[in-house]
mmCIF file of C-alpha atoms in Angstrom:
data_model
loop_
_atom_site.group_PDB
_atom_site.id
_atom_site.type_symbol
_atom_site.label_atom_id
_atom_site.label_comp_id
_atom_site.label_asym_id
_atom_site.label_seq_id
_atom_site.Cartn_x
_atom_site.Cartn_y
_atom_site.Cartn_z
ATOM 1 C CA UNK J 1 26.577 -8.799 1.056
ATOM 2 C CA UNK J 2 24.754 -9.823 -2.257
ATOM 3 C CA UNK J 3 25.054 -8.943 -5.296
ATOM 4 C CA UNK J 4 22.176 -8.023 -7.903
ATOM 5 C CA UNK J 5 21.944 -6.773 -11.032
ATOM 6 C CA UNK J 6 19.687 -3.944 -12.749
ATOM 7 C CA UNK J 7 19.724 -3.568 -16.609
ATOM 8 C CA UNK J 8 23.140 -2.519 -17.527
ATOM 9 C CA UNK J 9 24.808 -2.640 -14.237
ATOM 10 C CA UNK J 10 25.839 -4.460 -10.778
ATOM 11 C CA UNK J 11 25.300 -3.126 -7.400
ATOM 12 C CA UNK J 12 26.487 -4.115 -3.998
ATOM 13 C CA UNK J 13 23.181 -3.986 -1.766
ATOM 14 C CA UNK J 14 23.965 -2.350 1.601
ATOM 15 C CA UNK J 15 22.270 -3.072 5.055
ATOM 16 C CA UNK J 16 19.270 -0.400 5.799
ATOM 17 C CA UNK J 17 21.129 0.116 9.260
ATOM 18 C CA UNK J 18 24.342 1.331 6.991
ATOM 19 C CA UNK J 19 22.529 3.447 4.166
ATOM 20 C CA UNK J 20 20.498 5.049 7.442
ATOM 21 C CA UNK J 21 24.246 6.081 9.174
ATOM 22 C CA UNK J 22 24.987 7.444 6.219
ATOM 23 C CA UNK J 23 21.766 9.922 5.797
ATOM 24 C CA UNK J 24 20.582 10.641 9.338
ATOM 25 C CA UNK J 25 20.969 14.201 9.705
ATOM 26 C CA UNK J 26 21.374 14.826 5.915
ATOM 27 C CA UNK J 27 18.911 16.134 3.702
ATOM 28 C CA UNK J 28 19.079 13.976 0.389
ATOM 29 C CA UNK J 29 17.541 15.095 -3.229
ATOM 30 C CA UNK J 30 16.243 11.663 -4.895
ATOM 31 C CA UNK J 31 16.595 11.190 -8.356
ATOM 32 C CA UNK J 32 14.880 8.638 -11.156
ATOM 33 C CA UNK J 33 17.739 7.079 -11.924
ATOM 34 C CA UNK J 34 15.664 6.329 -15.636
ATOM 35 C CA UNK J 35 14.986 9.804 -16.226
ATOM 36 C CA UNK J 36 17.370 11.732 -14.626
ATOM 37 C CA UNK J 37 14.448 13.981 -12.735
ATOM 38 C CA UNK J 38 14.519 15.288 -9.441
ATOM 39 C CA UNK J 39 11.791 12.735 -7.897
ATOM 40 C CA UNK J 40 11.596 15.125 -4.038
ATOM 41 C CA UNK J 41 13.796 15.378 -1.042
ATOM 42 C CA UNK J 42 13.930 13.983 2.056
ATOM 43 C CA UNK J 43 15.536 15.326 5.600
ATOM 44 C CA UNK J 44 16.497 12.273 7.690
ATOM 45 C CA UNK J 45 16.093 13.750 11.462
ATOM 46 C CA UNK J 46 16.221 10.533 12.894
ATOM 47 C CA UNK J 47 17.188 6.592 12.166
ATOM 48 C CA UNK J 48 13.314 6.221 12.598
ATOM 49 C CA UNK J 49 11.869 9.851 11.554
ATOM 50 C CA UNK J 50 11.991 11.720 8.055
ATOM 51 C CA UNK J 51 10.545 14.748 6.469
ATOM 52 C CA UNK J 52 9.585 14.640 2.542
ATOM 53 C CA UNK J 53 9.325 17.253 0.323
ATOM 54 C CA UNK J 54 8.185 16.148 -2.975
ATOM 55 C CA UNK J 55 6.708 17.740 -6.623
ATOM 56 C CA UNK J 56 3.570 18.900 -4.889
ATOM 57 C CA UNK J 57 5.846 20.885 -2.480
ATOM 58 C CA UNK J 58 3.972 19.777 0.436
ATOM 59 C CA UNK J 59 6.159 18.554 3.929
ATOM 60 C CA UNK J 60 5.381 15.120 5.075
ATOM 61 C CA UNK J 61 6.580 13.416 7.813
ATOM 62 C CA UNK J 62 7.338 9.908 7.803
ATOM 63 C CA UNK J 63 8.067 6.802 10.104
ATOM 64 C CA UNK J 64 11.037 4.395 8.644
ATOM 65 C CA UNK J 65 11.341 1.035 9.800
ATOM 66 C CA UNK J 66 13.854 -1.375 8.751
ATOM 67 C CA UNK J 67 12.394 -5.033 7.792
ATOM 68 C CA UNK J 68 13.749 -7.796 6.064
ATOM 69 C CA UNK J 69 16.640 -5.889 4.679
ATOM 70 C CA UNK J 70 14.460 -2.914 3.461
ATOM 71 C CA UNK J 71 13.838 0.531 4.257
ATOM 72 C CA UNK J 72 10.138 1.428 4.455
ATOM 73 C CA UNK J 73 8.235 4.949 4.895
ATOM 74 C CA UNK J 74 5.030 5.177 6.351
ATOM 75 C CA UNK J 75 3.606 8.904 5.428
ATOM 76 C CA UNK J 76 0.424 9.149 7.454
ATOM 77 C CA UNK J 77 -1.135 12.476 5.838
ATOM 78 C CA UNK J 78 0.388 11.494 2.609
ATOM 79 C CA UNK J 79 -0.295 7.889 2.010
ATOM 80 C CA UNK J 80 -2.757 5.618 4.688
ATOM 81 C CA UNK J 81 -2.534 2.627 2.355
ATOM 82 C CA UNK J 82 1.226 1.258 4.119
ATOM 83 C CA UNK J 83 4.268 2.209 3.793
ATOM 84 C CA UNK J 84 7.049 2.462 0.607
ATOM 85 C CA UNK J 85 9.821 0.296 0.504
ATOM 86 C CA UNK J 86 13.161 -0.224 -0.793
ATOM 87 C CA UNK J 87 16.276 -1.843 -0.764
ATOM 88 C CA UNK J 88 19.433 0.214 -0.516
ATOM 89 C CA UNK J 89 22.628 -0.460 -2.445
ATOM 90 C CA UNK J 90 25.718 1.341 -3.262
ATOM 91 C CA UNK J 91 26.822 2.099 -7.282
ATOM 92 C CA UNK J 92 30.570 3.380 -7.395
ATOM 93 C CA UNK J 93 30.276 5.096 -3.623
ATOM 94 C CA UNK J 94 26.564 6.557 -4.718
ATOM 95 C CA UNK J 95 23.539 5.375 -2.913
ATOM 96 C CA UNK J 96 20.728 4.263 -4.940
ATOM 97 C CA UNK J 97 17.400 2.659 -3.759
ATOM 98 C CA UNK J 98 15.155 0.246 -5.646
ATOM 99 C CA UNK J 99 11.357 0.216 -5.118
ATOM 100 C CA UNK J 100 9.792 -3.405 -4.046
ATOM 101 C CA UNK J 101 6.283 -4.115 -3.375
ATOM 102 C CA UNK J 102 3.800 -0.779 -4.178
ATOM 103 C CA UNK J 103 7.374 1.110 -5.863
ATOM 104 C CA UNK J 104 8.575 -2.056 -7.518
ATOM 105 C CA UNK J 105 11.032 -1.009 -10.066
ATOM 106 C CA UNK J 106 11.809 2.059 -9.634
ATOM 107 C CA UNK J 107 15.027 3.058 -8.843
ATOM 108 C CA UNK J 108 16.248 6.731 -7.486
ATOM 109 C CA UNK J 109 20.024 7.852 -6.985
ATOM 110 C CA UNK J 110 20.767 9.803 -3.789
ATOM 111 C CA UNK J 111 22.681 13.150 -3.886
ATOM 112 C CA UNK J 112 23.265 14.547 -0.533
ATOM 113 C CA UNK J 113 22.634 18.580 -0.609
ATOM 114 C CA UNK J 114 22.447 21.465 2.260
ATOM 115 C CA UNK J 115 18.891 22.371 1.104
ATOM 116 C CA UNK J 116 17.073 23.760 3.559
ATOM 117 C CA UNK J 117 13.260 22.186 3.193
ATOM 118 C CA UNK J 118 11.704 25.441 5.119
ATOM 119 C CA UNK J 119 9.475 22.551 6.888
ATOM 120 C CA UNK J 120 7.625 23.061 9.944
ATOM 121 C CA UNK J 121 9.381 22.021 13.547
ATOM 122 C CA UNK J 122 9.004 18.349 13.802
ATOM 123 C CA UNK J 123 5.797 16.513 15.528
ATOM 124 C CA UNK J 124 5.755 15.599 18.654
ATOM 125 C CA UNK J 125 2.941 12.659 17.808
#
């Protein structure tokens, strides 16, 4: 595993396959790790399917595919330009994601919750 370093402090990067074991079937409130504000929250149904809820309180669903050590999102009714990527890592036993490509530099801390998102059942398409 690498290391890397952000402003003030060294992570371990994780594999996407391990950050995804540890969220499937979780629902996880992101946080900008700059600002400290709750950024939206995601349910992780599947290794490959997600559900978003973010500020404009609207459910999304998502496709996540895992290249080149990333994890990306692909919100169809949310976002047709591509898909958001990042690269997981692990601060102290938190997970933490940094934005490459269209969310370079940002960087959100996970905090698993039992939130229920009150979405919609999941598509079948």
């Amino acid at each position: 595993m690498a290391l890397f370093a952000l402003p003030g402090m060294a992570q371990q990067r994780i594999a996407p396959e391990e950050f995804m074991a540890r969220v499937t079937g979780e629902t996880v409130s992101f946080f900008d790790r700059k600002f400290g504000n709750l950024v939206g929250v995601e349910q992780f149904l599947s290794p490959r399917l997600s559900v978003w809820r973010g500020s404009e309180n609207k459910c999304v669903y998502g496709e996540i595919t895992t290249p080149n050590g990333q994890i990306c999102f692909l919100y169809r009714d949310l976002d047709p330009v591509g898909p958001v990527c990042w690269v997981p890592y692990d601060k102290d036993g938190n997970l933490m994601v940094l934005g490459v490509g269209r969310a370079f530099g940002e960087s959100q801390l996970a905090r698993f919750n039992d939130r229920d998102l009150g979405c919609p059942e999941v598509p079948l398409s």
